PDB file of C-alpha atoms in Angstrom:
ATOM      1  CA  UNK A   1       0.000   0.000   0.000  1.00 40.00           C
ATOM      2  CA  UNK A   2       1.296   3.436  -0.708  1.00 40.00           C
ATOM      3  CA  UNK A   3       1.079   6.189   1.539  1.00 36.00           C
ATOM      4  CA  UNK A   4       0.643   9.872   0.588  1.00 41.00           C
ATOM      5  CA  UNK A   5       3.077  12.666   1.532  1.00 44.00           C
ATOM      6  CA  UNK A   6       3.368  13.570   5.290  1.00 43.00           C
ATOM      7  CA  UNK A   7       2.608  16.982   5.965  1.00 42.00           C
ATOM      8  CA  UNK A   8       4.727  17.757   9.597  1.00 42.00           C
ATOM      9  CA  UNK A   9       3.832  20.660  11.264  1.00 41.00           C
ATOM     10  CA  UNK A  10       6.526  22.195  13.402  1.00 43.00           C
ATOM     11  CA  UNK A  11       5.272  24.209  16.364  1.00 52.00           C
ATOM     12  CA  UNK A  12       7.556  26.651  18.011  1.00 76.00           C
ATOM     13  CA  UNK A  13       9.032  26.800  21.461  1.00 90.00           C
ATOM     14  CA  UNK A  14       7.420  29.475  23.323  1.00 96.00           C
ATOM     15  CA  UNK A  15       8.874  31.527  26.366  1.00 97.00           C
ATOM     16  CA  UNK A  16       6.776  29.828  28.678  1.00 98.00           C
ATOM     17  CA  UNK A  17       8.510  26.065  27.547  1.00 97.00           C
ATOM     18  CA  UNK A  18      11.612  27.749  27.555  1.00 98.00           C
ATOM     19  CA  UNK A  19      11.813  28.790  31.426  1.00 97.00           C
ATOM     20  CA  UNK A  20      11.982  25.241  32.165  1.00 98.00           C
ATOM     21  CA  UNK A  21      14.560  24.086  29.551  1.00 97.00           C
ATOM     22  CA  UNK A  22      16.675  27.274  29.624  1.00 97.00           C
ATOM     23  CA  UNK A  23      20.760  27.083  31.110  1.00 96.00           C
ATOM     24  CA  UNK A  24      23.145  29.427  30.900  1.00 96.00           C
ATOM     25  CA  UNK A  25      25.490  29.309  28.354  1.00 96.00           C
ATOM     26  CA  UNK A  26      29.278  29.314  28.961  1.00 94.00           C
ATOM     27  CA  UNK A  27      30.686  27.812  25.506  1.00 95.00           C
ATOM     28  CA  UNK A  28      29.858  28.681  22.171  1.00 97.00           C
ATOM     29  CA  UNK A  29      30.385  27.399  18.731  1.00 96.00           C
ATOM     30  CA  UNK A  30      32.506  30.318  16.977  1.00 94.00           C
ATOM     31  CA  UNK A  31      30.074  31.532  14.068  1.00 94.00           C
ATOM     32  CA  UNK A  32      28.017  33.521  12.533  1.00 96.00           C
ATOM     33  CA  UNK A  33      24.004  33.902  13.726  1.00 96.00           C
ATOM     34  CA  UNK A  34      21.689  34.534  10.831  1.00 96.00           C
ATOM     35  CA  UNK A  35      21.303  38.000  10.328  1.00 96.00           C
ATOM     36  CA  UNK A  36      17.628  37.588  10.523  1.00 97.00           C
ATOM     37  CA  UNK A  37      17.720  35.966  13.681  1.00 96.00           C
ATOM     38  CA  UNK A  38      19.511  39.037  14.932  1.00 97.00           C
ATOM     39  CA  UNK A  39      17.168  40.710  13.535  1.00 97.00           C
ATOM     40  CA  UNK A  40      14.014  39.174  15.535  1.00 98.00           C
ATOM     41  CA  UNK A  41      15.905  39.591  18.817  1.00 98.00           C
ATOM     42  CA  UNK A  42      15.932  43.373  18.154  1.00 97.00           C
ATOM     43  CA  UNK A  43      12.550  43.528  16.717  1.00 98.00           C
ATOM     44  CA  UNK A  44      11.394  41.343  20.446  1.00 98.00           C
ATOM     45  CA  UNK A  45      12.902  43.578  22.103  1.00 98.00           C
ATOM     46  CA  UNK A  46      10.932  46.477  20.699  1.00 97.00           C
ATOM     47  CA  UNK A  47       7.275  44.768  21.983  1.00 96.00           C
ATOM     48  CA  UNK A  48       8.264  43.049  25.131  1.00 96.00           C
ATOM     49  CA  UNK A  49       6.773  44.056  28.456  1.00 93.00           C
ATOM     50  CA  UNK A  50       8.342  45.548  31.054  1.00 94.00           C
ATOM     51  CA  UNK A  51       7.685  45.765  34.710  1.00 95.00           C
ATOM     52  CA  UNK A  52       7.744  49.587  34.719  1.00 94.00           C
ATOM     53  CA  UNK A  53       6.921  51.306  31.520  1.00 93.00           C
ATOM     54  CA  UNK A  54       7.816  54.286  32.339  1.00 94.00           C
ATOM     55  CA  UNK A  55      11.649  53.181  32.145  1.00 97.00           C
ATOM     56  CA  UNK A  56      13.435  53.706  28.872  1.00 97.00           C
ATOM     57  CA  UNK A  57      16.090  51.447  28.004  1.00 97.00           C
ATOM     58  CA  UNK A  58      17.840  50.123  24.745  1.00 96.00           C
ATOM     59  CA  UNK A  59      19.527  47.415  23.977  1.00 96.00           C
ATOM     60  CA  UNK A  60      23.253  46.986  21.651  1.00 94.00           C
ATOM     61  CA  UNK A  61      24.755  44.270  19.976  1.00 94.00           C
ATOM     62  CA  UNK A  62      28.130  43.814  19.613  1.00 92.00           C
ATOM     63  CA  UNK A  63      29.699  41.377  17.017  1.00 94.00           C
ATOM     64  CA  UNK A  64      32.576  39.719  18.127  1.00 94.00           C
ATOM     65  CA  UNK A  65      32.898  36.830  15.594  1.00 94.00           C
ATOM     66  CA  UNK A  66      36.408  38.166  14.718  1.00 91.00           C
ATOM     67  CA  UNK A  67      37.364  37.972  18.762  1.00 86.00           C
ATOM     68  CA  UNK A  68      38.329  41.565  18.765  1.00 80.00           C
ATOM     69  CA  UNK A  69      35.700  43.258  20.904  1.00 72.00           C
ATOM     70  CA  UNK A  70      35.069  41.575  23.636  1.00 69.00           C
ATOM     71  CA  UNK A  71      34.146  43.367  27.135  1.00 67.00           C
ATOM     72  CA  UNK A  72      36.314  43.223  30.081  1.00 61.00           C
ATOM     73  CA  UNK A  73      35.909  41.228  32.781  1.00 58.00           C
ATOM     74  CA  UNK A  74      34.098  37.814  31.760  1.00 54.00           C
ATOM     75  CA  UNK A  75      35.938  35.633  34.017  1.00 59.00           C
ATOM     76  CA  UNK A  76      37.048  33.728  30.543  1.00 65.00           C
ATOM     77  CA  UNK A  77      33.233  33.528  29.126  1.00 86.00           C
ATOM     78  CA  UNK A  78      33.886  34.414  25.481  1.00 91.00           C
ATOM     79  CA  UNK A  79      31.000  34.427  22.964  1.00 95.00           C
ATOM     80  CA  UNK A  80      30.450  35.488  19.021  1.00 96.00           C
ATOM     81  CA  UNK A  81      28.249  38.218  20.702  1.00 96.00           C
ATOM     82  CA  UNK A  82      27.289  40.138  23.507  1.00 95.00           C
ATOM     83  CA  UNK A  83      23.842  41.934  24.174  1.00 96.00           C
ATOM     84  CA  UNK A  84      24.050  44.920  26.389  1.00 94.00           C
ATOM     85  CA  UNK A  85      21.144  46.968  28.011  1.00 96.00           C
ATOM     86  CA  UNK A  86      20.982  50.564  28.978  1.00 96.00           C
ATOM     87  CA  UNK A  87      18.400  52.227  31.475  1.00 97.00           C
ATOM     88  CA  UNK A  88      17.072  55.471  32.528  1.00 96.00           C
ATOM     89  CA  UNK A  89      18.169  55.265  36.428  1.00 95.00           C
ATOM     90  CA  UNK A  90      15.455  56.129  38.163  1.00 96.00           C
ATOM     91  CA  UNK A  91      13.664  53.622  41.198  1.00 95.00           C
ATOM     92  CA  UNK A  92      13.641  50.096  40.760  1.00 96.00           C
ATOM     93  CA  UNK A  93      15.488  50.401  37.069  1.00 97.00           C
ATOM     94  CA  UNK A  94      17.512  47.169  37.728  1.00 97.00           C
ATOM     95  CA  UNK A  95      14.195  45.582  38.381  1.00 97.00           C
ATOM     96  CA  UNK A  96      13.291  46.652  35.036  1.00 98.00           C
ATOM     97  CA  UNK A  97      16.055  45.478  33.175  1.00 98.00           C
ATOM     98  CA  UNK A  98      15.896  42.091  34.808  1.00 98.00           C
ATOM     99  CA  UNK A  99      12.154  41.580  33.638  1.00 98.00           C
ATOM    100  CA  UNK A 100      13.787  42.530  30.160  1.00 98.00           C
ATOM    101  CA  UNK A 101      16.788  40.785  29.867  1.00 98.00           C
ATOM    102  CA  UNK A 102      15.010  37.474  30.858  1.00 98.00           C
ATOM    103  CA  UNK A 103      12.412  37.148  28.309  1.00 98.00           C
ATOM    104  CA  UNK A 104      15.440  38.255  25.960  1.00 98.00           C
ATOM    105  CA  UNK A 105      16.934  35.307  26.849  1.00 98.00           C
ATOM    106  CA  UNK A 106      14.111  32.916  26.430  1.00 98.00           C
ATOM    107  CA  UNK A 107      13.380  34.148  23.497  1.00 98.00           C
ATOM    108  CA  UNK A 108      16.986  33.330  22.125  1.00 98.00           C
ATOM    109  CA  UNK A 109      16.402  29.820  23.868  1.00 98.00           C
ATOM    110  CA  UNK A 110      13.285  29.832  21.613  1.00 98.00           C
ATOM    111  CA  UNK A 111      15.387  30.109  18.115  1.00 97.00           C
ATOM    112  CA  UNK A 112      18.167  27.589  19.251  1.00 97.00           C
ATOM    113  CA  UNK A 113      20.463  30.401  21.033  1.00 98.00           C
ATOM    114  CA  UNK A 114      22.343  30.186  24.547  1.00 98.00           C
ATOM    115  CA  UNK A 115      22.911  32.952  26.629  1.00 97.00           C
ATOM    116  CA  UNK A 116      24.499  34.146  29.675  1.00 96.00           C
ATOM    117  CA  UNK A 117      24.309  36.897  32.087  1.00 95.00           C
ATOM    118  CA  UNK A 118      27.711  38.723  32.599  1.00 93.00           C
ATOM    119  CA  UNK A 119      26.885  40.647  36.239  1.00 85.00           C
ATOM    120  CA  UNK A 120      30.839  41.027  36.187  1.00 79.00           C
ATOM    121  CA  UNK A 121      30.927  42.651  32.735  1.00 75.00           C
ATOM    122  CA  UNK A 122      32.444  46.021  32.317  1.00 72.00           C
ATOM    123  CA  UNK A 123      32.854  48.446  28.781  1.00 70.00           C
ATOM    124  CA  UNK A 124      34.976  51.107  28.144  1.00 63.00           C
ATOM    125  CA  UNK A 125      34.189  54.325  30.142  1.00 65.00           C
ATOM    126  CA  UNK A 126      32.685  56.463  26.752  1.00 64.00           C
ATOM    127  CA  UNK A 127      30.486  53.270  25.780  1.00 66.00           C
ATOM    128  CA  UNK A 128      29.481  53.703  29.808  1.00 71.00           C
ATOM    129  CA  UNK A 129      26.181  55.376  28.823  1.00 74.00           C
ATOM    130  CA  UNK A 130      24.074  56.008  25.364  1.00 77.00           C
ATOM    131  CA  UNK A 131      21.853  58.166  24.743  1.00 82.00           C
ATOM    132  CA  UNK A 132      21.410  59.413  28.237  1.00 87.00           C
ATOM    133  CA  UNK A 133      21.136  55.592  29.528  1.00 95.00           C
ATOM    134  CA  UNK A 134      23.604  53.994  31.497  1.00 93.00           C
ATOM    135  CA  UNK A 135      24.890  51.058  30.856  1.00 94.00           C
ATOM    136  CA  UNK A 136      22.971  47.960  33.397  1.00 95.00           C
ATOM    137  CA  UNK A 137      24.344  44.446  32.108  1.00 95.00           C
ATOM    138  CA  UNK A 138      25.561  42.901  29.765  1.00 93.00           C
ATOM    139  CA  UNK A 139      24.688  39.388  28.043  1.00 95.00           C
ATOM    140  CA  UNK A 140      26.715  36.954  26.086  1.00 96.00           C
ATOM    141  CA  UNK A 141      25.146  34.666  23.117  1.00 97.00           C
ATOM    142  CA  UNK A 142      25.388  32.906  20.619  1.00 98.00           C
ATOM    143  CA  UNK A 143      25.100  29.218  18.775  1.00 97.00           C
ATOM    144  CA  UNK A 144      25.805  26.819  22.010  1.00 97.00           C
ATOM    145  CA  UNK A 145      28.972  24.466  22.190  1.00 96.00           C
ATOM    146  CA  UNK A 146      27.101  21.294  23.317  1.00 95.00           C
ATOM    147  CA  UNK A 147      23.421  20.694  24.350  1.00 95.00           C
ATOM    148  CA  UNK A 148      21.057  24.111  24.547  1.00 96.00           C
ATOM    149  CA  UNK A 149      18.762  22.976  27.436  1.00 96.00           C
ATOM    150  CA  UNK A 150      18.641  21.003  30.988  1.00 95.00           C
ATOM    151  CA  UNK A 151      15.850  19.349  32.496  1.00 94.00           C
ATOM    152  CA  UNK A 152      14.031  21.531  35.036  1.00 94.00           C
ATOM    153  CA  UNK A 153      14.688  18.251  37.463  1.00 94.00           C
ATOM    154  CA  UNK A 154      18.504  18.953  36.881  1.00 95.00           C
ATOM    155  CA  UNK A 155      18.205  22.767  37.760  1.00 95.00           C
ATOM    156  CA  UNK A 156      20.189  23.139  40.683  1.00 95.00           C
ATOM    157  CA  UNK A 157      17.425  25.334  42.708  1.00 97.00           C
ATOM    158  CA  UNK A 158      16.367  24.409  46.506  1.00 96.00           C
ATOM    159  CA  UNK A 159      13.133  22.764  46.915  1.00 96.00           C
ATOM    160  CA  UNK A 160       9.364  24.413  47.458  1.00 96.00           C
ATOM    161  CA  UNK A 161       9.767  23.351  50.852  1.00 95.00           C
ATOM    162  CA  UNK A 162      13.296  25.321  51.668  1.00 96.00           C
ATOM    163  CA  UNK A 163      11.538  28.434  49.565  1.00 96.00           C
ATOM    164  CA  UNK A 164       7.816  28.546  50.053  1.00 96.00           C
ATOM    165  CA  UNK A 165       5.881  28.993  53.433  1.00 94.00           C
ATOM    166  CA  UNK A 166       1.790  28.304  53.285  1.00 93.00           C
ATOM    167  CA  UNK A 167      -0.578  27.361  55.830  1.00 88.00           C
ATOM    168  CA  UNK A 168      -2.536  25.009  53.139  1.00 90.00           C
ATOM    169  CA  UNK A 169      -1.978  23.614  50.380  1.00 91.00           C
ATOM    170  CA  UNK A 170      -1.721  25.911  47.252  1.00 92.00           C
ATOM    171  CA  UNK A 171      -4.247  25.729  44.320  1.00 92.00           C
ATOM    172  CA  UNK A 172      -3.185  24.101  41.356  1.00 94.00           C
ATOM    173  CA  UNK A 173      -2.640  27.293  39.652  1.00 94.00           C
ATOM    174  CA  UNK A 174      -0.838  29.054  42.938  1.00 95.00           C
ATOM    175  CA  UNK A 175       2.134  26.163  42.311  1.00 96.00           C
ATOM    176  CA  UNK A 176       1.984  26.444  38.841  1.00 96.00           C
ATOM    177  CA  UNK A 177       3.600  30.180  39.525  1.00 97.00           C
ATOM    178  CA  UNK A 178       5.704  29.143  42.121  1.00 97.00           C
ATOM    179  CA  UNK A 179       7.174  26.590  39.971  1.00 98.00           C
ATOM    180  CA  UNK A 180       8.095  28.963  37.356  1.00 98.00           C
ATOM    181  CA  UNK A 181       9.073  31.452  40.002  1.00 98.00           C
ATOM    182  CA  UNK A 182      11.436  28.324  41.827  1.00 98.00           C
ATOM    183  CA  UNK A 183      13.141  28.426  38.099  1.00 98.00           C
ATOM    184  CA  UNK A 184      14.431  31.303  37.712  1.00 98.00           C
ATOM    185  CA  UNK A 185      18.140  31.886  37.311  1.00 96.00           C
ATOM    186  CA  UNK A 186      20.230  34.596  40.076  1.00 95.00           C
ATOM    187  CA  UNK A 187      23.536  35.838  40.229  1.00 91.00           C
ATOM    188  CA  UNK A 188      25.996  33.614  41.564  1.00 89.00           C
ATOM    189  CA  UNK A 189      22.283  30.949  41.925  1.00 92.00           C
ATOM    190  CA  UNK A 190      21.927  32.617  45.061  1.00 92.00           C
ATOM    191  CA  UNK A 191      18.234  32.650  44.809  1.00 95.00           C
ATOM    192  CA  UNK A 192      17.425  35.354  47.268  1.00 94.00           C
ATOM    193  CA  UNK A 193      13.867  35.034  47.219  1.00 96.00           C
ATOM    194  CA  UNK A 194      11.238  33.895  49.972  1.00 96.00           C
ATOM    195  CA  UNK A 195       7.727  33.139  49.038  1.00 97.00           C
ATOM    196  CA  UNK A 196       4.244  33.473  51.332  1.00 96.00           C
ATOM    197  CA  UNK A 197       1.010  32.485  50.156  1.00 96.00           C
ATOM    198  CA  UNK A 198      -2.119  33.667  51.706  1.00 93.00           C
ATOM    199  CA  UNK A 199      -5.424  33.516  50.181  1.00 85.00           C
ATOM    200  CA  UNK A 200      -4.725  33.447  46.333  1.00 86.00           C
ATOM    201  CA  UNK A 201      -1.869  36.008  47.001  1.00 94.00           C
ATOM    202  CA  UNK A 202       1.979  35.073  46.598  1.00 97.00           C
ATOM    203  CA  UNK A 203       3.890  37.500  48.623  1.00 97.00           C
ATOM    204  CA  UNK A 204       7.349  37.671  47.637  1.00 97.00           C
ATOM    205  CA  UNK A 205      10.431  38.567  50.005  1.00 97.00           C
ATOM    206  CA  UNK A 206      14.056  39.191  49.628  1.00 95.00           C
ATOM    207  CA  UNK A 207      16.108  36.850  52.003  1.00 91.00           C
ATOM    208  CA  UNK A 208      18.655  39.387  53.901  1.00 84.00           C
ATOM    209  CA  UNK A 209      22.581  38.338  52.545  1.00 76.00           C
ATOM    210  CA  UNK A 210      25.277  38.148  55.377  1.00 74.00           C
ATOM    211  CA  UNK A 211      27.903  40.020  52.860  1.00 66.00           C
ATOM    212  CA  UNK A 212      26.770  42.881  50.878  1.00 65.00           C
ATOM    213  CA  UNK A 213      28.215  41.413  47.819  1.00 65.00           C
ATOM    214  CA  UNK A 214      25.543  39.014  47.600  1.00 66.00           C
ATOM    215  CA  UNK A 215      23.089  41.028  47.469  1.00 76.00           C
ATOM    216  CA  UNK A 216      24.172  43.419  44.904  1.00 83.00           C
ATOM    217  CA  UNK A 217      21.868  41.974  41.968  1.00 90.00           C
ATOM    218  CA  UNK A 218      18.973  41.049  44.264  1.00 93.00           C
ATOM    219  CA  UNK A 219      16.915  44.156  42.476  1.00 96.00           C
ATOM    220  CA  UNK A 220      17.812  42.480  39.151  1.00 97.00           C
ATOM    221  CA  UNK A 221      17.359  39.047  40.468  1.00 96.00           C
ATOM    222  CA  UNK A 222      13.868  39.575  41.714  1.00 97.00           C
ATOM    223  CA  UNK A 223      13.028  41.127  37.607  1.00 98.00           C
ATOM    224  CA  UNK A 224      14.348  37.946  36.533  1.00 98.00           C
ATOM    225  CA  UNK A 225      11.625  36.286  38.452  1.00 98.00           C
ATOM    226  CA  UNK A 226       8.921  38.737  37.970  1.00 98.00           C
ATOM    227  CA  UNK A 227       9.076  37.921  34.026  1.00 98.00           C
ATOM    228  CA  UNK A 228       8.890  34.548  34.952  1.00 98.00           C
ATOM    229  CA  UNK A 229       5.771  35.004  37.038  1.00 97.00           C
ATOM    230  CA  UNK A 230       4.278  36.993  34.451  1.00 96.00           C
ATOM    231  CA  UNK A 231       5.032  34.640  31.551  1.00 98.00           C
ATOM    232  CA  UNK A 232       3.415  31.932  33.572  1.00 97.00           C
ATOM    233  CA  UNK A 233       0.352  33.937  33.725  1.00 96.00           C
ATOM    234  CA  UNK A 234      -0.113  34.471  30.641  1.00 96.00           C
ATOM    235  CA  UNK A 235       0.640  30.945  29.624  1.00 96.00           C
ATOM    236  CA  UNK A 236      -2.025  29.417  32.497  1.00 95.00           C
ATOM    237  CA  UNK A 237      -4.689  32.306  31.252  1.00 94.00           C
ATOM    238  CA  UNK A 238      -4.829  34.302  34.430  1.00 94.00           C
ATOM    239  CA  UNK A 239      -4.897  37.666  35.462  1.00 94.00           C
ATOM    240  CA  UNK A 240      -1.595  38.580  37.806  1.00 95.00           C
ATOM    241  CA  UNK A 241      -1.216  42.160  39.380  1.00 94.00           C
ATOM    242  CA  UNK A 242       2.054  43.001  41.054  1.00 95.00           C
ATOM    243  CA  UNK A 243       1.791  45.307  43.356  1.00 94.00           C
ATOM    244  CA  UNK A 244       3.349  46.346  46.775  1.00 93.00           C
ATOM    245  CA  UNK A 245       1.022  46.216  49.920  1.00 92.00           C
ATOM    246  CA  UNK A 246       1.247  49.032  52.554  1.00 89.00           C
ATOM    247  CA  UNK A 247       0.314  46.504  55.105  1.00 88.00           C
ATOM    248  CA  UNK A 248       3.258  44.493  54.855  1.00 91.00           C
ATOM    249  CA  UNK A 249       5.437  47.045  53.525  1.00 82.00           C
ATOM    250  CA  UNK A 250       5.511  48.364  57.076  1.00 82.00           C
ATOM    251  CA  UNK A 251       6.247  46.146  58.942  1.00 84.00           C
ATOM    252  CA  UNK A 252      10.117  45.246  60.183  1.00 83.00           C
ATOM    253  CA  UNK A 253      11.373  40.970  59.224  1.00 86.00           C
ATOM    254  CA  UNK A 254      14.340  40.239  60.845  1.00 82.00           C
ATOM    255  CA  UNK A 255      15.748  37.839  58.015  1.00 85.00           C
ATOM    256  CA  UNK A 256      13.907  39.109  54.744  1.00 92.00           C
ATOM    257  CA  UNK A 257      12.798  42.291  53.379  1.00 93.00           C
ATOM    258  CA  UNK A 258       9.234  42.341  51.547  1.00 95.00           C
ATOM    259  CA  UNK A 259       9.285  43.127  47.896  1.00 95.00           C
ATOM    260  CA  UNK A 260       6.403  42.892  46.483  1.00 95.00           C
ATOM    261  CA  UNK A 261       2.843  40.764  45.725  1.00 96.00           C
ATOM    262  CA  UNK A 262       1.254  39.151  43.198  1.00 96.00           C
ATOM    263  CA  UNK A 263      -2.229  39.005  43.001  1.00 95.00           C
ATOM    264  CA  UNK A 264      -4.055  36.271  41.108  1.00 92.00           C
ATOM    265  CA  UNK A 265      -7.361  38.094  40.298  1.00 80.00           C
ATOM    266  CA  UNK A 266      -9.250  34.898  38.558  1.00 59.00           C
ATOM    267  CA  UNK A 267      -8.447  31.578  37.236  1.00 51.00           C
TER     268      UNK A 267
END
């Protein structure tokens, strides 16, 4: 018996798949990416959400197939390219750029791209700021030496029960969130963050660092996980405000600092 042709649809990765495949990125294969996949990282970039609209930032690419213009300070991470963002500096801008630069990098997950975060990064004092933006953090990418993604069971992040405090058992959707939220990557995987859940409401707090050095990409950190919450929501169809609650925004913790809330308005 013959058999027609096969018609094979592909479907796409999307950033929600991608938080739980993601790794970063320390090797690269040293070539060229398609100019049009350059392309549609700038052109993302241009309609992605941000935490705080109000912000402006920009983004810059910088070719460095030829291994000639590289930034200082990589701790021996070299890559074909490097992605740098610039922000207005005004309250919670690192925040910002952290909700940004995450989604950036899923979506380079999403078209077969690694990436990694370069906290330690530094440029050249007159490429410092641009256009009135200074210069936040940098990202390496490219084509990945070696295998793209992890399992989210290999992700070396502490359990729900080391991060999460509850007096009942979550909904479905609740842990849905906090497993995206569990995910998400930090600077040196310190994963600073303390979750509460009361009543459909995930509050989320900073975990106070004994050395100051720790801390000093918490605000960027917790934007990193914001996106992540927020790209969940969309993904499980709900409606998620963040938001900061006078309440508990008062009130003095002796080993975490309150951040902020999210606020699961319907399911």
């Amino acid at each position: 018996m013959k058999y027609g042709p096969v018609c094979v649809k592909l479907v796409s990765m999307n950033l929600y798949e991608a938080l739980f495949l993601r790794k970063s990125t320390r090797k690269y294969i040293w070539e060229p990416v398609q100019p049009e996949l350059l392309a549609k990282i700038g052109t993302f970039y241009e309609e992605v959400p941000s935490l705080f609209p109000g912000i402006r930032t920009e983004i810059g690419i910088m070719d460095n197939t030829d291994r000639k213009h590289g930034p200082q300070g990589l701790f021996g991470i070299a890559a074909p390219y490097y992605l740098a963002l610039y922000s207005e500096k005004k309250d919670k801008y690192e925040m910002n750029a952290g909700c940004i630069c995450e989604q950036i990098s899923l979506y380079m997950h999403t078209l077969g791209l690694g990436s990694c975060f370069l906290g330690s990064a530094k440029v050249p004092r007159k490429k410092r700021n641009r256009d009135g933006l200074e210069f936040v953090i940098m990202m390496a990418f490219g084509k990945p030496e070696g295998s793209l993604s992890r399992r989210s069971v290999d992700a070396k992040r502490l359990p729900m029960s080391k991060l999460c405090a509850s007096k009942e058992e979550p909904k479905r959707v609740i842990r849905e969130l906090l497993e995206a939220a569990r995910l998400a990557p930090s600077a040196m995987n310190t994963q600073p963050w303390r979750f509460v859940v009361t009543d459909g409401r995930i509050h989320f707090f900073a975990k106070k660092q004994p050395v100051a050095i720790m801390s000093r990409w918490d605000e960027f950190n917790f934007g990193v996980l914001f996106s992540h919450i927020l790209i969940a929501a969309e993904e499980l169809w709900l409606d998620v405000d963040l938001i900061r609650l006078e309440d508990i925004s008062q009130k003095e913790f002796k080993k975490s600092q309150y951040v902020l809330s999210a606020v699961v308005r319907s399911e």
